[in-house]
Amino acid sequence: MNRFAIKAGLGACVLGASVLIPAQASAEPAATATGTELSGMTVFLDPGHQGSSEGHDLAQQVNDGRGNTKDCQTSGMTSLGGVPEHTINWNVSQLVKSSLESLGAKVVLSRQDDTGWGGCVDERARAASESNADVAVSIHADSTAQGEDASKHGFHMIIPSLPIPDEKADAAQSGGGLEASKMMRDAYKSDGFVPANYAGVNDGLQTRADVAGPALTQVPLVFVEMGNGSNKEDSAQLESTDGQLKHAITITTGIVTYLLTGSQSAPAEELAAAPAATTTTPEASEDSASSTTTTTPKATTPKVTPQSTAPESAEFSELMEMLAPLLEVEGLDGLEDLVNDKNLGLVSELASTLMAVITGAGGN
């Protein structure tokens, strides 16, 4: 079986929709993933922040990777609906973890629960480096105000300013880290998410020199800000199990696309096109950034759910069986009920998006 057929089958299976993807007319029929396609690969997942900082000093100064220091950790934002960022990040990471493991990948977490301490930012970076992961993904949600901020919305990837003093970190982030970040950005855009319209973000990328994680991590790192918890539409999606599932599918798509097609030697041309945040941009939350500046543009809804038709009962049963590893995640009670005709259409469209990415990457 050629590499295209394997990738096509994996792309369909990881999104739980292989029953809906027709075989390519000029290629071998897509294979059903066996659960071993990512064997031998390691992914480090960092669900930002932690459930409790009891007994720890958040203001303790730690190495920022550029010869200075910064706070050990922050508590993270709280969405407009009162959901703490650490829980949003945890829920999404658990869905991604389950999906990757169902394909044979080894997944290492920066923290093991959503109740206790999660470690300082330098400790998480060290854990990522020591994991020797093929890629690390730090999952966060942003905020720009204490209350509602209707003018700012959207996702972005934080890219470190280059060069990074540590040679190994610089090589990892200027090569595979940048490439993986761009692939994750593309997955978000292809899935209908809108790039952030604030803090110097250029087409979904924000260049920063004040975030310690990327400057200290010696494996390729993607730093995802899923949306702005101060924006009504973004917040509603981040809070809901339905929205968390959509983010998890997109993040999984970005990771799998990189693991299967990434050269890990991407040039840094796009960094020049993505301006660094100005001095008025707030310090990163490795841990979510926060700003109180306001602008006038009206927010737009960041996600449009594609239309679909109700599935046949046999297809629905098969889909549920394939989605089981993704859905049976502790702490997300009732997620199984989300697989309805609307979500079936969403998953099918995402699978088609990944297929298009894989097809464009080349054949045999």
CSV table of C-alpha atoms in Angstrom, one decimal:
chain,number,residue,atom,x,y,z
A,1,MET,CA,0.0,0.0,0.0
A,2,ASN,CA,1.5,3.4,-0.9
A,3,ARG,CA,2.1,6.2,1.6
A,4,PHE,CA,-0.8,8.2,0.3
A,5,ALA,CA,-3.3,5.5,1.0
A,6,ILE,CA,-2.0,5.0,4.6
A,7,LYS,CA,-2.1,8.7,5.2
A,8,ALA,CA,-5.6,9.1,3.8
A,9,GLY,CA,-6.9,6.3,5.9
A,10,LEU,CA,-5.3,7.7,9.0
A,11,GLY,CA,-6.6,11.2,8.3
A,12,ALA,CA,-10.1,9.8,8.0
A,13,CYS,CA,-9.8,7.6,11.1
A,14,VAL,CA,-8.3,10.3,13.4
A,15,LEU,CA,-11.3,12.5,12.8
A,16,GLY,CA,-13.7,9.6,13.2
A,17,ALA,CA,-15.2,9.9,9.7
A,18,SER,CA,-13.6,7.4,7.4
A,19,VAL,CA,-17.0,5.9,6.5
A,20,LEU,CA,-17.8,9.2,4.9
A,21,ILE,CA,-14.7,9.8,2.8
A,22,PRO,CA,-14.9,8.4,-0.7
A,23,ALA,CA,-11.8,6.7,-2.3
A,24,GLN,CA,-9.8,8.9,-4.6
A,25,ALA,CA,-10.5,7.9,-8.2
A,26,SER,CA,-6.8,7.9,-9.1
A,27,ALA,CA,-5.4,6.4,-6.0
A,28,GLU,CA,-5.7,3.2,-3.9
A,29,PRO,CA,-8.7,3.0,-1.6
A,30,ALA,CA,-8.0,4.7,1.7
A,31,ALA,CA,-7.0,2.2,4.4
A,32,THR,CA,-8.6,2.1,7.8
A,33,ALA,CA,-6.1,3.1,10.5
A,34,THR,CA,-4.8,0.2,12.5
A,35,GLY,CA,-3.9,2.1,15.6
A,36,THR,CA,-0.2,1.8,15.0
A,37,GLU,CA,0.4,4.6,12.4
A,38,LEU,CA,2.0,6.8,15.1
A,39,SER,CA,3.9,4.1,16.8
A,40,GLY,CA,7.3,5.2,17.9
A,41,MET,CA,6.3,8.8,17.9
A,42,THR,CA,6.0,10.9,21.1
A,43,VAL,CA,3.8,14.0,21.7
A,44,PHE,CA,4.2,16.2,24.7
A,45,LEU,CA,1.0,18.0,25.7
A,46,ASP,CA,1.1,20.9,28.1
A,47,PRO,CA,-2.4,21.9,29.3
A,48,GLY,CA,-1.6,25.5,30.5
A,49,HIS,CA,-1.8,26.4,34.2
A,50,GLN,CA,-3.1,24.3,37.0
A,51,GLY,CA,-6.0,23.6,39.3
A,52,SER,CA,-4.3,24.8,42.5
A,53,SER,CA,-1.2,26.8,43.4
A,54,GLU,CA,-1.4,26.1,47.1
A,55,GLY,CA,2.0,25.9,48.7
A,56,HIS,CA,3.7,27.5,45.7
A,57,ASP,CA,4.8,31.1,44.9
A,58,LEU,CA,3.5,32.1,41.5
A,59,ALA,CA,5.8,35.2,41.6
A,60,GLN,CA,8.9,33.1,42.1
A,61,GLN,CA,11.4,34.2,39.4
A,62,VAL,CA,12.6,31.6,37.0
A,63,ASN,CA,14.7,31.5,33.8
A,64,ASP,CA,13.0,33.0,30.8
A,65,GLY,CA,15.5,31.5,28.3
A,66,ARG,CA,16.8,34.9,27.2
A,67,GLY,CA,19.1,35.9,30.1
A,68,ASN,CA,16.3,37.3,32.3
A,69,THR,CA,13.6,36.0,34.6
A,70,LYS,CA,9.9,36.0,34.8
A,71,ASP,CA,7.1,34.7,37.1
A,72,CYS,CA,7.0,31.0,37.7
A,73,GLN,CA,3.4,30.7,36.6
A,74,THR,CA,0.1,32.5,36.5
A,75,SER,CA,-3.4,31.4,37.5
A,76,GLY,CA,-4.8,31.8,33.9
A,77,MET,CA,-7.9,33.5,32.7
A,78,THR,CA,-11.5,32.8,33.6
A,79,SER,CA,-14.0,32.8,30.8
A,80,LEU,CA,-17.1,35.1,30.8
A,81,GLY,CA,-19.1,32.1,31.9
A,82,GLY,CA,-16.9,31.5,34.9
A,83,VAL,CA,-14.9,28.5,33.6
A,84,PRO,CA,-11.2,28.6,34.5
A,85,GLU,CA,-8.7,28.4,31.7
A,86,HIS,CA,-6.9,25.5,33.3
A,87,THR,CA,-10.0,23.3,33.1
A,88,ILE,CA,-10.6,24.3,29.4
A,89,ASN,CA,-7.0,23.4,28.6
A,90,TRP,CA,-7.2,20.2,30.5
A,91,ASN,CA,-10.4,19.0,28.8
A,92,VAL,CA,-9.1,19.7,25.3
A,93,SER,CA,-5.8,18.1,26.1
A,94,GLN,CA,-7.5,14.9,27.3
A,95,LEU,CA,-9.4,14.6,24.0
A,96,VAL,CA,-6.3,15.2,22.0
A,97,LYS,CA,-4.4,12.6,24.1
A,98,SER,CA,-7.0,10.0,23.7
A,99,SER,CA,-7.1,10.5,19.9
A,100,LEU,CA,-3.3,10.3,19.5
A,101,GLU,CA,-3.0,7.3,21.7
A,102,SER,CA,-5.6,5.5,19.6
A,103,LEU,CA,-3.2,5.8,16.7
A,104,GLY,CA,-0.3,4.4,18.7
A,105,ALA,CA,1.5,7.6,19.8
A,106,LYS,CA,3.0,7.9,23.2
A,107,VAL,CA,1.6,11.0,24.9
A,108,VAL,CA,3.4,12.7,27.8
A,109,LEU,CA,1.6,15.3,29.9
A,110,SER,CA,3.1,18.3,31.8
A,111,ARG,CA,0.6,17.8,34.6
A,112,GLN,CA,-1.4,14.7,35.6
A,113,ASP,CA,-4.7,16.2,36.8
A,114,ASP,CA,-6.8,19.4,36.9
A,115,THR,CA,-6.8,19.7,40.7
A,116,GLY,CA,-3.2,20.1,41.9
A,117,TRP,CA,-0.1,22.1,41.0
A,118,GLY,CA,1.2,22.0,37.5
A,119,GLY,CA,4.8,23.3,37.7
A,120,CYS,CA,6.6,26.5,36.8
A,121,VAL,CA,7.0,27.4,33.1
A,122,ASP,CA,10.7,26.4,33.1
A,123,GLU,CA,9.9,23.0,34.7
A,124,ARG,CA,7.4,22.3,32.0
A,125,ALA,CA,9.8,23.3,29.3
A,126,ARG,CA,12.4,21.0,30.8
A,127,ALA,CA,9.9,18.1,30.9
A,128,ALA,CA,9.1,18.7,27.3
A,129,SER,CA,12.8,18.6,26.3
A,130,GLU,CA,13.5,15.5,28.4
A,131,SER,CA,10.6,13.7,26.8
A,132,ASN,CA,12.4,13.8,23.4
A,133,ALA,CA,9.0,14.4,21.9
A,134,ASP,CA,8.6,14.7,18.1
A,135,VAL,CA,6.5,17.7,18.9
A,136,ALA,CA,5.2,19.5,22.0
A,137,VAL,CA,1.9,21.4,22.1
A,138,SER,CA,1.1,23.9,24.8
A,139,ILE,CA,-2.6,24.5,25.0
A,140,HIS,CA,-4.0,27.8,26.2
A,141,ALA,CA,-6.9,30.3,25.9
A,142,ASP,CA,-6.3,34.0,25.9
A,143,SER,CA,-8.0,37.0,27.6
A,144,THR,CA,-7.8,40.7,26.9
A,145,ALA,CA,-10.0,42.2,29.7
A,146,GLN,CA,-11.3,41.4,33.2
A,147,GLY,CA,-14.8,41.6,31.7
A,148,GLU,CA,-16.3,41.4,28.2
A,149,ASP,CA,-14.2,42.6,25.3
A,150,ALA,CA,-16.4,42.4,22.2
A,151,SER,CA,-13.8,44.0,19.8
A,152,LYS,CA,-11.0,41.3,20.1
A,153,HIS,CA,-11.5,37.7,19.1
A,154,GLY,CA,-9.8,34.8,17.4
A,155,PHE,CA,-7.1,32.2,17.8
A,156,HIS,CA,-3.3,32.5,17.3
A,157,MET,CA,0.0,30.7,17.6
A,158,ILE,CA,2.8,32.3,19.7
A,159,ILE,CA,6.1,32.1,17.8
A,160,PRO,CA,9.3,32.9,19.6
A,161,SER,CA,11.5,35.7,18.4
A,162,LEU,CA,14.7,34.3,16.8
A,163,PRO,CA,17.4,33.6,17.4
A,164,ILE,CA,17.0,32.0,20.8
A,165,PRO,CA,20.2,32.0,23.0
A,166,ASP,CA,20.1,28.3,23.6
A,167,GLU,CA,21.3,26.6,20.4
A,168,LYS,CA,19.2,23.5,20.8
A,169,ALA,CA,16.1,25.5,21.5
A,170,ASP,CA,16.9,27.8,18.6
A,171,ALA,CA,17.3,24.9,16.2
A,172,ALA,CA,14.1,23.2,17.4
A,173,GLN,CA,11.9,26.3,17.2
A,174,SER,CA,13.3,27.8,14.0
A,175,GLY,CA,12.9,24.4,12.3
A,176,GLY,CA,10.2,22.0,13.3
A,177,GLY,CA,8.6,24.3,15.8
A,178,LEU,CA,7.9,27.0,13.2
A,179,GLU,CA,6.7,24.4,10.7
A,180,ALA,CA,4.4,22.7,13.2
A,181,SER,CA,3.0,26.1,14.3
A,182,LYS,CA,2.2,27.0,10.7
A,183,MET,CA,0.6,23.7,10.1
A,184,MET,CA,-1.5,24.2,13.3
A,185,ARG,CA,-2.4,27.7,12.1
A,186,ASP,CA,-3.5,26.3,8.8
A,187,ALA,CA,-5.6,23.6,10.5
A,188,TYR,CA,-7.4,26.2,12.5
A,189,LYS,CA,-8.0,28.4,9.4
A,190,SER,CA,-9.2,25.4,7.3
A,191,ASP,CA,-11.6,24.5,10.1
A,192,GLY,CA,-13.2,27.9,9.9
A,193,PHE,CA,-11.6,29.5,13.0
A,194,VAL,CA,-10.7,33.2,12.6
A,195,PRO,CA,-7.2,34.5,13.3
A,196,ALA,CA,-6.9,36.9,16.2
A,197,ASN,CA,-7.4,40.6,15.4
A,198,TYR,CA,-5.3,42.0,18.2
A,199,ALA,CA,-1.8,42.2,19.9
A,200,GLY,CA,0.2,42.2,16.6
A,201,VAL,CA,-1.1,38.9,15.4
A,202,ASN,CA,-0.4,38.4,11.6
A,203,ASP,CA,-2.5,35.7,9.9
A,204,GLY,CA,-2.7,33.7,13.1
A,205,LEU,CA,0.9,34.1,14.1
A,206,GLN,CA,2.2,36.3,16.9
A,207,THR,CA,6.0,36.8,17.4
A,208,ARG,CA,7.0,37.2,21.0
A,209,ALA,CA,10.2,37.5,23.0
A,210,ASP,CA,8.6,37.4,26.4
A,211,VAL,CA,7.3,33.9,26.6
A,212,ALA,CA,9.7,31.5,28.3
A,213,GLY,CA,8.3,28.1,27.1
A,214,PRO,CA,9.5,28.3,23.5
A,215,ALA,CA,12.9,29.8,24.5
A,216,LEU,CA,13.6,26.9,26.9
A,217,THR,CA,12.1,24.0,25.0
A,218,GLN,CA,14.6,21.9,23.0
A,219,VAL,CA,12.0,20.0,20.9
A,220,PRO,CA,9.6,21.5,18.3
A,221,LEU,CA,6.9,23.4,20.2
A,222,VAL,CA,3.5,24.7,19.1
A,223,PHE,CA,2.0,27.3,21.5
A,224,VAL,CA,-1.8,27.5,20.9
A,225,GLU,CA,-4.1,30.3,22.1
A,226,MET,CA,-7.4,28.8,21.2
A,227,GLY,CA,-9.4,32.0,21.5
A,228,ASN,CA,-10.2,35.0,23.6
A,229,GLY,CA,-12.1,34.2,26.8
A,230,SER,CA,-13.1,37.9,27.1
A,231,ASN,CA,-15.0,37.7,23.8
A,232,LYS,CA,-18.6,36.5,24.1
A,233,GLU,CA,-18.5,34.2,21.1
A,234,ASP,CA,-15.0,32.8,21.7
A,235,SER,CA,-15.8,32.3,25.4
A,236,ALA,CA,-19.0,30.4,24.7
A,237,GLN,CA,-17.2,28.0,22.4
A,238,LEU,CA,-14.3,27.5,24.9
A,239,GLU,CA,-16.7,26.7,27.7
A,240,SER,CA,-18.9,24.2,26.0
A,241,THR,CA,-18.0,20.5,25.6
A,242,ASP,CA,-19.1,20.8,21.9
A,243,GLY,CA,-16.6,23.7,21.4
A,244,GLN,CA,-13.9,21.9,23.2
A,245,LEU,CA,-14.4,18.9,21.0
A,246,LYS,CA,-14.1,21.1,17.9
A,247,HIS,CA,-10.8,22.6,19.2
A,248,ALA,CA,-9.5,19.1,20.1
A,249,ILE,CA,-10.3,17.8,16.5
A,250,THR,CA,-8.4,20.8,15.0
A,251,ILE,CA,-5.4,20.5,17.3
A,252,THR,CA,-5.3,16.7,16.6
A,253,THR,CA,-5.4,17.5,12.9
A,254,GLY,CA,-2.5,19.9,13.2
A,255,ILE,CA,-0.4,17.4,15.2
A,256,VAL,CA,-1.1,14.5,12.9
A,257,THR,CA,-0.5,16.5,9.8
A,258,TYR,CA,2.9,17.6,11.1
A,259,LEU,CA,3.9,14.1,12.3
A,260,LEU,CA,3.0,12.6,8.9
A,261,THR,CA,4.1,15.3,6.5
A,262,GLY,CA,6.4,17.7,8.3
A,263,SER,CA,10.0,18.0,7.1
A,264,GLN,CA,11.1,19.6,10.4
A,265,SER,CA,13.3,21.9,8.5
A,266,ALA,CA,11.0,24.8,7.7
A,267,PRO,CA,12.8,28.1,6.9
A,268,ALA,CA,12.0,31.2,9.0
A,269,GLU,CA,10.7,33.5,6.2
A,270,GLU,CA,7.3,33.8,7.7
A,271,LEU,CA,8.7,35.2,10.9
A,272,ALA,CA,9.8,38.3,9.1
A,273,ALA,CA,6.2,38.8,7.8
A,274,ALA,CA,4.7,38.3,11.3
A,275,PRO,CA,5.6,41.5,13.3
A,276,ALA,CA,6.5,41.2,16.9
A,277,ALA,CA,4.0,42.5,19.4
A,278,THR,CA,4.6,46.2,20.3
A,279,THR,CA,5.6,47.3,23.7
A,280,THR,CA,1.9,47.9,24.5
A,281,THR,CA,1.2,44.2,24.2
A,282,PRO,CA,0.8,42.6,27.6
A,283,GLU,CA,3.2,39.9,28.9
A,284,ALA,CA,2.4,36.4,27.8
A,285,SER,CA,0.5,34.0,30.0
A,286,GLU,CA,2.5,31.1,29.2
A,287,ASP,CA,0.0,31.3,30.5
A,288,SER,CA,-2.3,33.6,28.7
A,289,ALA,CA,-1.8,37.2,27.8
A,290,SER,CA,-4.0,39.9,29.1
A,291,SER,CA,-4.7,43.4,27.8
A,292,THR,CA,-7.1,46.2,28.8
A,293,THR,CA,-6.8,48.3,25.6
A,294,THR,CA,-10.0,48.6,23.5
A,295,THR,CA,-10.6,49.0,19.8
A,296,THR,CA,-13.8,49.7,17.9
A,297,PRO,CA,-14.2,46.8,15.3
A,298,LYS,CA,-17.2,44.7,16.0
A,299,ALA,CA,-16.5,41.1,16.8
A,300,THR,CA,-17.5,38.3,14.4
A,301,THR,CA,-18.5,34.8,15.3
A,302,PRO,CA,-15.2,32.8,15.0
A,303,LYS,CA,-16.8,29.5,13.9
A,304,VAL,CA,-19.4,28.5,11.4
A,305,THR,CA,-20.7,25.0,11.7
A,306,PRO,CA,-21.1,23.4,8.3
A,307,GLN,CA,-24.4,22.0,7.3
A,308,SER,CA,-24.9,18.3,7.0
A,309,THR,CA,-27.6,15.7,6.5
A,310,ALA,CA,-28.6,13.1,9.1
A,311,PRO,CA,-26.5,10.0,8.8
A,312,GLU,CA,-27.8,6.6,8.1
A,313,SER,CA,-28.1,4.4,11.3
A,314,ALA,CA,-25.4,2.0,10.2
A,315,GLU,CA,-22.9,4.8,9.4
A,316,PHE,CA,-23.8,6.5,12.7
A,317,SER,CA,-23.1,3.3,14.7
A,318,GLU,CA,-19.8,2.8,13.0
A,319,LEU,CA,-18.8,6.4,13.6
A,320,MET,CA,-19.7,6.1,17.3
A,321,GLU,CA,-17.4,3.0,17.5
A,322,MET,CA,-14.5,4.8,15.9
A,323,LEU,CA,-15.0,7.9,18.0
A,324,ALA,CA,-15.1,5.9,21.3
A,325,PRO,CA,-11.4,6.5,22.2
A,326,LEU,CA,-11.9,10.2,21.7
A,327,LEU,CA,-15.2,10.5,23.5
A,328,GLU,CA,-14.7,8.3,26.5
A,329,VAL,CA,-12.7,10.8,28.5
A,330,GLU,CA,-13.0,11.2,32.2
A,331,GLY,CA,-14.3,14.6,33.3
A,332,LEU,CA,-16.4,15.2,30.1
A,333,ASP,CA,-19.6,13.5,31.1
A,334,GLY,CA,-22.2,13.5,28.4
A,335,LEU,CA,-19.8,14.1,25.6
A,336,GLU,CA,-21.2,11.1,23.8
A,337,ASP,CA,-24.5,12.9,23.2
A,338,LEU,CA,-22.7,15.5,21.1
A,339,VAL,CA,-22.2,13.1,18.2
A,340,ASN,CA,-25.3,14.0,16.3
A,341,ASP,CA,-26.1,14.9,12.7
A,342,LYS,CA,-24.6,18.4,13.1
A,343,ASN,CA,-21.3,17.2,14.5
A,344,LEU,CA,-21.1,14.3,12.0
A,345,GLY,CA,-21.1,16.9,9.2
A,346,LEU,CA,-18.4,18.9,11.1
A,347,VAL,CA,-16.2,15.9,11.5
A,348,SER,CA,-16.7,14.9,7.9
A,349,GLU,CA,-15.6,18.4,6.7
A,350,LEU,CA,-12.5,18.3,8.9
A,351,ALA,CA,-11.6,14.9,7.5
A,352,SER,CA,-11.9,16.3,4.0
A,353,THR,CA,-9.7,19.3,5.0
A,354,LEU,CA,-6.9,16.9,6.3
A,355,MET,CA,-7.3,14.8,3.1
A,356,ALA,CA,-6.7,18.0,1.0
A,357,VAL,CA,-3.6,18.8,3.1
A,358,ILE,CA,-2.2,15.3,2.7
A,359,THR,CA,-3.0,15.2,-1.1
A,360,GLY,CA,-1.2,18.5,-1.6
A,361,ALA,CA,1.9,17.2,0.3
A,362,GLY,CA,2.6,14.7,-2.4
A,363,GLY,CA,1.8,11.1,-3.3
A,364,ASN,CA,4.0,8.1,-3.0
